[in-house]
Short mmCIF file of C-alpha atoms (C1' of nucleotides) in Angstrom, two decimals:
data_model
loop_
_atom_site.label_atom_id
_atom_site.label_comp_id
_atom_site.label_asym_id
_atom_site.label_seq_id
_atom_site.Cartn_x
_atom_site.Cartn_y
_atom_site.Cartn_z
CA MET A 1 0.00 0.00 0.00
CA ALA A 2 2.80 2.37 0.99
CA THR A 3 4.22 4.03 -2.07
CA THR A 4 7.37 2.48 -3.57
CA SER A 5 9.99 4.74 -5.09
CA PHE A 6 11.54 4.41 -8.51
CA THR A 7 14.70 3.09 -6.86
CA GLU A 8 12.93 0.61 -4.63
CA GLU A 9 11.13 -0.77 -7.67
CA ASN A 10 14.46 -1.29 -9.41
CA TYR A 11 15.82 -3.23 -6.45
CA LEU A 12 12.76 -5.48 -6.35
CA LYS A 13 13.07 -6.18 -10.06
CA THR A 14 16.76 -6.92 -9.68
CA ILE A 15 16.22 -9.24 -6.71
CA TYR A 16 13.63 -11.12 -8.76
CA ALA A 17 15.95 -11.36 -11.75
CA ILE A 18 18.84 -12.75 -9.74
CA ALA A 19 16.65 -15.11 -7.70
CA SER A 20 15.08 -16.56 -10.83
CA ARG A 21 18.38 -17.82 -12.16
CA GLN A 22 19.73 -19.43 -8.99
CA GLN A 23 18.27 -20.98 -5.89
CA GLY A 24 18.55 -19.77 -2.32
CA GLU A 25 18.90 -16.18 -1.11
CA VAL A 26 20.23 -13.29 -3.16
CA SER A 27 23.51 -11.83 -1.87
CA THR A 28 24.24 -8.19 -1.14
CA ASN A 29 27.24 -8.26 -3.45
CA ALA A 30 25.25 -9.67 -6.37
CA LEU A 31 22.78 -6.84 -5.95
CA ALA A 32 25.56 -4.27 -5.72
CA GLU A 33 27.02 -5.49 -8.98
CA MET A 34 23.69 -5.56 -10.83
CA THR A 35 22.60 -2.13 -9.64
CA ALA A 36 26.07 -0.61 -10.14
CA THR A 37 26.20 0.61 -6.55
CA ARG A 38 28.26 -0.33 -3.50
CA ALA A 39 27.44 -3.09 -1.07
CA ALA A 40 26.98 -0.55 1.74
CA SER A 41 24.28 1.23 -0.27
CA VAL A 42 22.55 -2.07 -0.92
CA THR A 43 22.49 -2.85 2.79
CA ASP A 44 20.81 0.51 3.44
CA MET A 45 18.15 -0.22 0.87
CA LEU A 46 17.57 -3.78 2.07
CA LYS A 47 16.71 -2.46 5.51
CA ARG A 48 14.15 -0.11 3.99
CA LEU A 49 12.62 -2.83 1.81
CA ALA A 50 12.47 -5.16 4.81
CA ASP A 51 10.71 -2.44 6.85
CA LYS A 52 8.13 -2.19 4.09
CA GLY A 53 7.56 -5.94 4.16
CA LEU A 54 8.75 -6.45 0.60
CA ILE A 55 11.68 -8.74 1.38
CA HIS A 56 12.80 -11.27 3.97
CA TYR A 57 16.12 -10.06 5.28
CA LYS A 58 18.39 -11.26 8.09
CA ARG A 59 21.80 -9.65 8.25
CA TYR A 60 24.61 -11.58 6.61
CA GLN A 61 22.01 -14.06 5.28
CA GLY A 62 21.04 -12.60 1.93
CA VAL A 63 17.56 -11.70 0.84
CA ARG A 64 14.37 -13.18 -0.60
CA LEU A 65 11.21 -11.46 -1.85
CA THR A 66 8.03 -11.72 0.21
CA ASP A 67 4.84 -12.62 -1.65
CA GLU A 68 3.95 -8.94 -1.74
CA GLY A 69 7.46 -8.06 -2.98
CA GLU A 70 7.32 -10.67 -5.71
CA ARG A 71 3.89 -9.51 -6.85
CA LEU A 72 5.22 -5.96 -7.08
CA ALA A 73 8.38 -7.03 -8.92
CA LEU A 74 6.26 -8.88 -11.45
CA THR A 75 3.94 -5.97 -12.11
CA ILE A 76 7.01 -3.86 -12.88
CA ILE A 77 8.41 -6.54 -15.17
CA ARG A 78 4.99 -6.75 -16.80
CA ARG A 79 5.04 -3.01 -17.50
CA HIS A 80 8.62 -3.20 -18.79
CA ARG A 81 7.83 -5.97 -21.23
CA LEU A 82 4.58 -4.43 -22.46
CA TRP A 83 6.37 -1.16 -23.20
CA GLU A 84 9.05 -3.10 -25.08
CA VAL A 85 6.35 -4.63 -27.26
CA PHE A 86 4.94 -1.16 -27.87
CA LEU A 87 8.32 0.28 -28.81
CA VAL A 88 9.11 -2.52 -31.25
CA ASP A 89 5.68 -3.32 -32.71
CA LYS A 90 4.19 0.17 -32.82
CA LEU A 91 7.13 2.56 -33.00
CA GLY A 92 9.38 0.35 -35.09
CA PHE A 93 12.41 0.29 -32.79
CA GLY A 94 14.86 -2.59 -33.06
CA TRP A 95 14.84 -5.18 -30.25
CA ASP A 96 18.38 -4.04 -29.40
CA GLN A 97 17.26 -0.43 -28.74
CA VAL A 98 14.36 -0.66 -26.35
CA HIS A 99 15.74 -1.70 -22.99
CA GLU A 100 16.76 1.73 -21.67
CA MET A 101 13.48 3.37 -22.63
CA ALA A 102 11.45 0.57 -21.09
CA GLU A 103 13.50 0.99 -17.89
CA GLU A 104 11.97 4.44 -17.58
CA LEU A 105 8.50 3.73 -18.90
CA GLU A 106 8.03 0.83 -16.49
CA HIS A 107 7.87 3.26 -13.57
CA VAL A 108 4.87 5.22 -14.82
CA ARG A 109 2.28 4.59 -12.15
CA SER A 110 -1.13 3.83 -13.56
CA ASP A 111 -2.85 0.47 -13.57
CA GLU A 112 -5.39 1.73 -16.07
CA LEU A 113 -2.56 2.69 -18.42
CA VAL A 114 -1.12 -0.82 -18.29
CA THR A 115 -4.52 -2.38 -18.82
CA ARG A 116 -5.20 -0.25 -21.87
CA LEU A 117 -1.70 -0.64 -23.27
CA ASP A 118 -2.05 -4.41 -22.97
CA ALA A 119 -5.34 -4.31 -24.89
CA PHE A 120 -3.90 -1.93 -27.50
CA LEU A 121 -1.09 -4.43 -28.11
CA ASN A 122 -3.59 -7.31 -28.29
CA HIS A 123 -2.60 -8.98 -25.04
CA PRO A 124 0.84 -10.14 -26.09
CA GLN A 125 2.24 -13.18 -24.27
CA PHE A 126 5.91 -12.45 -24.93
CA ASP A 127 8.13 -9.41 -25.25
CA PRO A 128 10.36 -8.84 -28.31
CA HIS A 129 13.11 -11.00 -26.76
CA GLY A 130 10.74 -13.90 -26.18
CA ASP A 131 10.43 -13.33 -22.42
CA PRO A 132 6.94 -14.11 -21.07
CA ILE A 133 4.84 -11.19 -19.86
CA PRO A 134 3.58 -11.62 -16.29
CA THR A 135 -0.18 -11.68 -15.80
CA PRO A 136 -2.11 -8.65 -14.50
CA ALA A 137 -2.35 -10.45 -11.16
CA GLY A 138 1.44 -10.59 -10.92
CA LEU A 139 2.19 -14.18 -11.87
CA MET A 140 5.00 -15.25 -14.17
CA PRO A 141 3.78 -17.73 -16.81
CA ASP A 142 6.14 -20.66 -16.84
CA VAL A 143 7.55 -21.55 -20.16
CA THR A 144 10.07 -24.31 -20.66
CA TYR A 145 12.54 -23.83 -23.44
CA ARG A 146 15.64 -25.70 -24.48
CA LYS A 147 18.83 -24.05 -25.60
CA LEU A 148 19.69 -24.39 -29.27
CA ALA A 149 23.05 -25.66 -28.06
CA ASP A 150 21.32 -28.71 -26.56
CA LEU A 151 19.80 -29.94 -29.82
CA VAL A 152 21.41 -32.76 -31.78
CA PRO A 153 21.65 -33.14 -35.54
CA THR A 154 18.43 -33.51 -37.49
CA GLU A 155 16.39 -31.96 -34.66
CA GLU A 156 14.19 -29.07 -35.71
CA ALA A 157 12.85 -26.32 -33.43
CA CYS A 158 11.42 -22.83 -33.41
CA LEU A 159 13.49 -19.87 -32.16
CA MET A 160 11.64 -18.57 -29.12
CA GLY A 161 13.92 -16.28 -27.13
CA VAL A 162 17.36 -15.17 -26.02
CA LEU A 163 19.28 -15.52 -22.77
CA ASP A 164 21.75 -12.74 -23.53
CA HIS A 165 19.90 -9.44 -23.93
CA SER A 166 22.91 -7.32 -24.86
CA ALA A 167 22.58 -5.06 -27.88
CA SER A 168 25.68 -6.61 -29.43
CA PHE A 169 24.27 -10.13 -29.23
CA LEU A 170 20.91 -9.05 -30.64
CA GLN A 171 22.60 -7.17 -33.47
CA HIS A 172 24.66 -10.22 -34.24
CA LEU A 173 21.48 -12.29 -34.54
CA ASP A 174 20.01 -9.66 -36.88
CA ALA A 175 23.15 -9.82 -39.01
CA CYS A 176 22.87 -13.63 -39.21
CA GLY A 177 19.19 -13.52 -40.10
CA LEU A 178 18.23 -15.33 -36.89
CA THR A 179 14.76 -14.03 -36.09
CA LEU A 180 12.42 -15.22 -33.34
CA GLY A 181 9.74 -17.38 -34.88
CA SER A 182 12.06 -18.92 -37.46
CA VAL A 183 12.29 -22.67 -37.54
CA VAL A 184 15.83 -24.04 -37.53
CA LYS A 185 17.14 -27.53 -38.19
CA VAL A 186 20.51 -28.69 -36.90
CA SER A 187 22.60 -30.41 -39.59
CA GLU A 188 25.96 -30.91 -37.94
CA ILE A 189 27.85 -30.13 -34.75
CA SER A 190 31.62 -29.73 -34.81
CA SER A 191 33.27 -31.93 -32.23
CA PHE A 192 36.14 -29.41 -32.12
CA ASP A 193 34.39 -26.18 -31.03
CA ARG A 194 30.76 -27.31 -30.79
CA SER A 195 29.77 -24.85 -33.52
CA MET A 196 26.58 -25.84 -35.30
CA GLN A 197 25.63 -25.97 -38.91
CA VAL A 198 21.93 -25.13 -39.03
CA THR A 199 19.34 -24.46 -41.66
CA ILE A 200 16.79 -21.74 -41.20
CA VAL A 201 13.84 -23.54 -42.72
CA PRO A 202 13.30 -23.80 -45.62
CA ASP A 203 16.77 -23.25 -47.06
CA GLN A 204 19.02 -20.66 -45.43
CA ALA A 205 22.17 -22.45 -44.20
CA LEU A 206 24.52 -20.93 -41.66
CA PHE A 207 27.08 -21.65 -38.93
CA VAL A 208 26.29 -20.79 -35.36
CA SER A 209 29.03 -20.65 -32.74
CA HIS A 210 28.51 -22.41 -29.42
CA ASP A 211 28.50 -18.99 -27.70
CA VAL A 212 25.52 -18.02 -29.80
CA ALA A 213 23.76 -21.38 -29.58
CA LYS A 214 23.85 -21.48 -25.80
CA ASN A 215 22.13 -18.09 -25.65
CA LEU A 216 19.33 -18.99 -28.03
CA LEU A 217 16.14 -20.56 -26.70
CA VAL A 218 14.06 -22.92 -28.80
CA SER A 219 10.74 -24.64 -28.30
CA GLU A 220 9.56 -28.21 -28.70
CA MET J 1 24.40 19.75 -21.83
CA ALA J 2 24.39 19.04 -18.11
CA THR J 3 21.65 16.62 -17.19
CA THR J 4 18.43 18.09 -15.83
CA SER J 5 16.56 16.23 -13.13
CA PHE J 6 12.90 15.35 -13.15
CA THR J 7 12.30 18.13 -10.63
CA GLU J 8 14.28 20.74 -12.51
CA GLU J 9 12.29 19.94 -15.63
CA ASN J 10 9.07 20.52 -13.71
CA TYR J 11 10.24 23.91 -12.53
CA LEU J 12 11.18 24.96 -16.06
CA LYS J 13 7.80 23.88 -17.36
CA THR J 14 6.05 25.74 -14.56
CA ILE J 15 8.07 28.92 -15.11
CA TYR J 16 7.13 28.77 -18.78
CA ALA J 17 3.46 28.23 -17.98
CA ILE J 18 3.26 31.17 -15.59
CA ALA J 19 5.33 33.46 -17.81
CA SER J 20 3.13 32.76 -20.81
CA ARG J 21 0.02 34.13 -19.14
CA GLN J 22 1.48 37.33 -17.71
CA GLN J 23 4.28 39.68 -18.61
CA GLY J 24 7.42 40.45 -16.65
CA GLU J 25 9.29 38.12 -14.30
CA VAL J 26 7.81 35.11 -12.52
CA SER J 27 7.68 35.44 -8.73
CA THR J 28 8.97 32.95 -6.18
CA ASN J 29 5.58 32.80 -4.54
CA ALA J 30 3.76 32.03 -7.76
CA LEU J 31 6.15 29.14 -8.33
CA ALA J 32 5.72 27.91 -4.78
CA GLU J 33 1.97 27.82 -5.23
CA MET J 34 2.08 26.04 -8.61
CA THR J 35 4.61 23.43 -7.50
CA ALA J 36 2.93 22.94 -4.11
CA THR J 37 6.14 23.64 -2.24
CA ARG J 38 7.35 26.45 0.03
CA ALA J 39 8.95 29.66 -1.15
CA ALA J 40 12.23 28.73 0.57
CA SER J 41 12.42 25.53 -1.47
CA VAL J 42 11.78 27.48 -4.64
CA THR J 43 14.61 29.89 -3.85
CA ASP J 44 16.97 26.92 -3.45
CA MET J 45 15.96 25.52 -6.80
CA LEU J 46 16.19 28.88 -8.56
CA LYS J 47 19.82 29.14 -7.52
CA ARG J 48 20.53 25.74 -9.02
CA LEU J 49 18.72 26.54 -12.26
CA ALA J 50 20.56 29.87 -12.50
CA ASP J 51 23.91 28.07 -12.00
CA LYS J 52 23.00 25.81 -14.91
CA GLY J 53 22.22 28.82 -17.10
CA LEU J 54 18.57 27.89 -17.52
CA ILE J 55 17.08 31.00 -15.92
CA HIS J 56 17.91 34.67 -15.36
CA TYR J 57 17.70 35.22 -11.63
CA LYS J 58 18.52 38.18 -9.39
CA ARG J 59 17.44 37.87 -5.80
CA TYR J 60 14.14 39.52 -4.92
CA GLN J 61 13.63 40.25 -8.64
CA GLY J 62 11.76 37.17 -9.87
CA VAL J 63 12.87 34.90 -12.67
CA ARG J 64 12.82 34.55 -16.45
CA LEU J 65 13.88 31.62 -18.67
CA THR J 66 17.06 31.90 -20.72
CA ASP J 67 16.87 30.87 -24.37
CA GLU J 68 18.29 27.51 -23.39
CA GLY J 69 15.81 27.19 -20.52
CA GLU J 70 12.87 28.02 -22.76
CA ARG J 71 14.01 25.56 -25.39
CA LEU J 72 14.19 22.88 -22.71
CA ALA J 73 10.80 23.80 -21.24
CA LEU J 74 9.26 23.55 -24.68
CA THR J 75 10.72 20.14 -25.44
CA ILE J 76 9.17 18.91 -22.20
CA ILE J 77 5.82 20.47 -23.07
CA ARG J 78 6.13 18.89 -26.51
CA ARG J 79 6.61 15.47 -24.95
CA HIS J 80 3.72 16.02 -22.55
CA ARG J 81 1.32 16.95 -25.29
CA LEU J 82 2.38 14.17 -27.64
CA TRP J 83 1.83 11.61 -24.89
CA GLU J 84 -1.61 13.10 -24.24
CA VAL J 85 -2.48 12.59 -27.90
CA PHE J 86 -1.27 9.00 -27.63
CA LEU J 87 -3.31 8.32 -24.51
CA VAL J 88 -6.51 9.74 -25.99
CA ASP J 89 -6.22 8.74 -29.66
CA LYS J 90 -4.56 5.35 -29.28
CA LEU J 91 -5.48 4.11 -25.82
CA GLY J 92 -8.95 5.62 -25.70
CA PHE J 93 -8.60 7.61 -22.48
CA GLY J 94 -10.88 10.61 -21.93
CA TRP J 95 -9.31 14.07 -22.21
CA ASP J 96 -10.03 14.53 -18.51
CA GLN J 97 -7.92 11.50 -17.52
CA VAL J 98 -4.58 11.98 -19.19
CA HIS J 99 -2.83 14.83 -17.42
CA GLU J 100 -1.25 12.89 -14.54
CA MET J 101 0.06 10.12 -16.77
CA ALA J 102 1.53 12.61 -19.24
CA GLU J 103 3.24 14.34 -16.30
CA GLU J 104 5.24 11.17 -15.82
CA LEU J 105 5.70 10.15 -19.43
CA GLU J 106 7.08 13.58 -20.36
CA HIS J 107 10.25 12.88 -18.39
CA VAL J 108 11.27 9.79 -20.32
CA ARG J 109 14.56 10.81 -21.86
CA SER J 110 14.90 9.79 -25.47
CA ASP J 111 14.79 12.10 -28.46
CA GLU J 112 14.36 9.15 -30.78
CA LEU J 113 11.31 8.06 -28.80
CA VAL J 114 9.68 11.47 -29.22
CA THR J 115 10.50 11.54 -32.92
CA ARG J 116 8.95 8.14 -33.49
CA LEU J 117 5.96 8.81 -31.28
CA ASP J 118 5.28 12.01 -33.24
CA ALA J 119 5.39 10.08 -36.52
CA PHE J 120 3.21 7.28 -35.09
CA LEU J 121 0.60 9.89 -34.18
CA ASN J 122 0.86 11.48 -37.62
CA HIS J 123 2.54 14.69 -36.51
CA PRO J 124 -0.37 16.17 -34.59
CA GLN J 125 -0.46 19.95 -34.27
CA PHE J 126 -2.62 20.09 -31.15
CA ASP J 127 -3.10 18.04 -28.01
CA PRO J 128 -6.54 16.75 -26.95
CA HIS J 129 -7.28 20.06 -25.19
CA GLY J 130 -6.46 22.10 -28.28
CA ASP J 131 -3.07 23.30 -27.03
CA PRO J 132 -0.46 23.59 -29.77
CA ILE J 133 2.42 21.11 -29.74
CA PRO J 134 5.85 22.79 -29.77
CA THR J 135 8.09 22.00 -32.71
CA PRO J 136 10.99 19.52 -32.45
CA ALA J 137 13.33 22.54 -32.36
CA GLY J 138 11.59 23.83 -29.24
CA LEU J 139 9.42 26.59 -30.62
CA MET J 140 5.82 27.24 -29.59
CA PRO J 141 3.56 27.72 -32.63
CA ASP J 142 1.51 30.81 -32.07
CA VAL J 143 -2.17 30.39 -32.45
CA THR J 144 -4.65 33.18 -31.87
CA TYR J 145 -8.01 32.18 -30.56
CA ARG J 146 -10.97 34.13 -29.24
CA LYS J 147 -13.00 33.15 -26.22
CA LEU J 148 -16.50 31.92 -26.91
CA ALA J 149 -17.59 34.54 -24.35
CA ASP J 150 -16.39 37.29 -26.70
CA LEU J 151 -18.65 36.32 -29.60
CA VAL J 152 -21.88 38.20 -30.26
CA PRO J 153 -25.18 36.78 -31.52
CA THR J 154 -25.27 35.27 -34.97
CA GLU J 155 -21.49 34.74 -34.97
CA GLU J 156 -20.39 31.21 -35.76
CA ALA J 157 -17.06 29.63 -34.81
CA CYS J 158 -15.30 26.33 -34.33
CA LEU J 159 -14.45 25.03 -30.83
CA MET J 160 -10.67 24.86 -30.72
CA GLY J 161 -9.53 24.54 -27.12
CA VAL J 162 -10.01 25.10 -23.41
CA LEU J 163 -8.41 27.47 -20.92
CA ASP J 164 -9.47 25.49 -17.86
CA HIS J 165 -7.91 22.02 -17.97
CA SER J 166 -9.55 20.67 -14.82
CA ALA J 167 -11.20 17.28 -15.04
CA SER J 168 -14.47 18.72 -13.75
CA PHE J 169 -14.62 21.35 -16.48
CA LEU J 170 -13.78 18.84 -19.18
CA GLN J 171 -16.36 16.39 -17.87
CA HIS J 172 -18.93 19.17 -17.88
CA LEU J 173 -18.18 19.85 -21.54
CA ASP J 174 -18.59 16.14 -22.31
CA ALA J 175 -21.94 16.14 -20.52
CA CYS J 176 -23.07 19.15 -22.61
CA GLY J 177 -21.93 17.59 -25.86
CA LEU J 178 -19.36 20.35 -26.41
CA THR J 179 -16.59 18.66 -28.37
CA LEU J 180 -13.51 20.27 -29.91
CA GLY J 181 -14.06 20.62 -33.63
CA SER J 182 -17.79 21.31 -33.32
CA VAL J 183 -19.08 24.47 -34.94
CA VAL J 184 -21.22 26.61 -32.65
CA LYS J 185 -23.44 29.55 -33.45
CA VAL J 186 -24.40 32.11 -30.81
CA SER J 187 -28.15 32.84 -30.82
CA GLU J 188 -28.65 35.01 -27.75
CA ILE J 189 -26.75 36.39 -24.78
CA SER J 190 -28.59 37.09 -21.52
CA SER J 191 -27.94 40.61 -20.32
CA PHE J 192 -28.55 39.37 -16.77
CA ASP J 193 -25.84 36.70 -16.34
CA ARG J 194 -24.17 36.76 -19.75
CA SER J 195 -25.17 33.13 -20.31
CA MET J 196 -25.31 32.22 -23.97
CA GLN J 197 -27.81 30.33 -26.01
CA VAL J 198 -25.81 28.53 -28.68
CA THR J 199 -26.48 26.00 -31.37
CA ILE J 200 -24.04 23.22 -32.04
CA VAL J 201 -24.32 23.18 -35.81
CA PRO J 202 -26.48 21.88 -37.33
CA ASP J 203 -29.24 21.67 -34.72
CA GLN J 204 -28.27 20.95 -31.12
CA ALA J 205 -29.38 23.93 -28.98
CA LEU J 206 -28.03 24.52 -25.49
CA PHE J 207 -27.29 27.13 -22.81
CA VAL J 208 -23.74 27.89 -21.87
CA SER J 209 -22.93 29.79 -18.69
CA HIS J 210 -20.48 32.70 -18.83
CA ASP J 211 -18.07 30.67 -16.66
CA VAL J 212 -18.01 28.01 -19.34
CA ALA J 213 -17.94 30.43 -22.28
CA LYS J 214 -14.93 32.33 -20.99
CA ASN J 215 -12.95 29.08 -20.75
CA LEU J 216 -13.75 27.90 -24.26
CA LEU J 217 -11.52 28.94 -27.16
CA VAL J 218 -12.89 29.32 -30.68
CA SER J 219 -11.31 30.03 -34.02
CA GLU J 220 -12.12 32.54 -36.77
"C1'" DA S 1 41.37 -25.36 14.37
"C1'" DC S 2 43.02 -21.32 13.45
"C1'" DT S 3 44.60 -17.98 10.30
"C1'" DT S 4 43.45 -15.67 6.00
"C1'" DA S 5 40.33 -14.02 2.71
"C1'" DT S 6 35.84 -12.57 1.47
"C1'" DT S 7 31.44 -10.70 2.31
"C1'" DT S 8 28.52 -7.80 4.76
"C1'" DT S 9 27.48 -4.34 7.92
"C1'" DT S 10 28.21 -0.11 10.65
"C1'" DA S 11 29.75 4.65 11.04
"C1'" DG S 12 30.03 8.91 9.27
"C1'" DG S 13 29.65 12.04 5.11
"C1'" DT S 14 27.59 14.05 0.55
"C1'" DT S 15 23.97 15.73 -2.63
"C1'" DC S 16 19.19 16.70 -3.97
"C1'" DA S 17 14.91 18.38 -2.83
"C1'" DT S 18 12.33 19.44 0.60
"C1'" DC S 19 10.95 21.62 5.27
"C1'" DT S 20 10.38 25.44 9.42
"C1'" DA S 21 11.66 29.55 11.57
"C1'" DA S 22 13.76 33.78 11.47
"C1'" DA S 23 16.00 37.66 9.04
"C1'" DA S 24 16.20 40.88 5.17
"C1'" DA S 25 14.41 43.25 1.21
"C1'" DT S 26 10.59 45.13 -1.13
"C1'" DT S 27 6.00 46.90 -1.50
"C1'" DT S 28 1.88 49.06 0.36
"C1'" DA S 29 -0.64 52.16 3.26
"C1'" DT S 30 -1.45 55.88 6.16
"C1'" DA Q 1 8.11 59.24 4.71
"C1'" DT Q 2 7.84 56.10 7.92
"C1'" DA Q 3 5.36 52.19 9.75
"C1'" DA Q 4 3.05 47.94 8.52
"C1'" DA Q 5 2.44 44.15 5.55
"C1'" DT Q 6 4.11 41.15 2.21
"C1'" DT Q 7 7.52 38.70 -0.28
"C1'" DT Q 8 11.82 36.63 -0.54
"C1'" DT Q 9 15.98 34.90 1.22
"C1'" DT Q 10 19.11 32.80 4.65
"C1'" DA Q 11 20.08 29.42 8.26
"C1'" DG Q 12 19.69 25.12 9.92
"C1'" DA Q 13 17.23 20.30 9.62
"C1'" DT Q 14 15.36 16.13 7.47
"C1'" DG Q 15 15.00 11.94 4.50
"C1'" DA Q 16 16.31 9.33 0.41
"C1'" DA Q 17 19.90 7.35 -1.96
"C1'" DC Q 18 24.28 7.24 -2.55
"C1'" DC Q 19 29.49 7.24 -1.10
"C1'" DT Q 20 34.31 5.74 1.54
"C1'" DA Q 21 36.67 3.61 5.17
"C1'" DA Q 22 36.75 0.69 8.93
"C1'" DA Q 23 34.76 -3.03 11.78
"C1'" DA Q 24 32.35 -7.43 12.23
"C1'" DA Q 25 30.62 -11.76 10.60
"C1'" DT Q 26 31.05 -15.60 7.62
"C1'" DA Q 27 33.55 -18.66 4.55
"C1'" DA Q 28 37.85 -20.85 2.88
"C1'" DG Q 29 42.60 -22.78 3.09
"C1'" DT Q 30 46.18 -25.25 5.14
#
DNA sequence: ACTTATTTTTAGGTTCATCTAAAAATTTAT
DNA sequence: ATAAATTTTTAGATGAACCTAAAAATAAGT
């Protein structure tokens, strides 16, 4: 109920992001690195978030979101991802350009705005990077993808998302013609460097390095 | 060049707004009232804005925007008004609902975003309240309107804007069927209370109080 | 186990944007 | 023109979000 600041919202989002790719509590240092601040500043903030009942925090023990904190984090992530869809689908930005803008737009406080934006965009299920958009109630849909790197020759799958969100990775995919939604078929895997020879169905052949393949998510 | 904070941007916008409906310098007290802060806080901020070269400020003498300050104020007003068009035209909000959201959206820092939003909206010249949208270069188009209250019987004009932006005024106009773009013709003016009998062309007759008429802008 | 290294927290300080209370400048009124 | 009223500024505090440097707790190494 108490109002959460711009900065507090960013911490919640960051705690969620770190927690979702490991298990156990999130460390102060990990947060300091992600938020580009110092550990001492993080400790300050953790006390405030704990006072507001948004995280479980015991000193020296790391931190975990409360139910309320997780719900809040997910509504912010929902806003972020909806704005990304808007920027790409409606304004024609590239998927490598939208992160910074969405970081700001996500903090605009209006539930009605989010509701209408969602309808305007036709209730998208995924953002331009293939990440699922949390529900209005603050739940993360669970999607199970495989990495392209885990496929074996002759397997075919649809490109669904990326693990690396950096502009340089996304631009590299653009340059290769690897677009979400494409169907790819693995022809060969080099036993030397694990690079893959794949075909973008129907007929576009290309090599994909292991570094790329392990950051590409596929369905099926 | 130096980065302007959210708060500084709001002061610039407010200085512009007050200056544009009076002549001479803007007073500390007027700013305190508009920003809902205390005069002492305003004085603090004025020093900072003066240091950044955004205002002309001599103590006890009131304040005036520099060219740079005015350009900045107008780019913020441009963003505000473009977002209002988006919210009304694309998301279907009422013109009485969009001010608060636009207050937040206007601070999102990306020139490219504004450029693309403007194109997406088809380069609108006016916001949903009939206020002109400053140019990308930071110039306010000058439009000259009359007040409906200044028309005399048998004159006809097009509703172009409002002076009062309050939700209650706008809702009242909605309830009366007074929409921007409508053509109205003045039939009679009461010498008692200056209320007007007008016809929304072609055939919708209604009474308009002087309080309403003096806050409605018409063209021609 | 005990010393060393790492992580985390405390202590004390800074900046931004605000506040209250009191002092100074300006304006108004008699 | 001088006193009274108003406006504006200074002085000193506060809270949020950060910082550095040092202390304390935990984890790791031999």
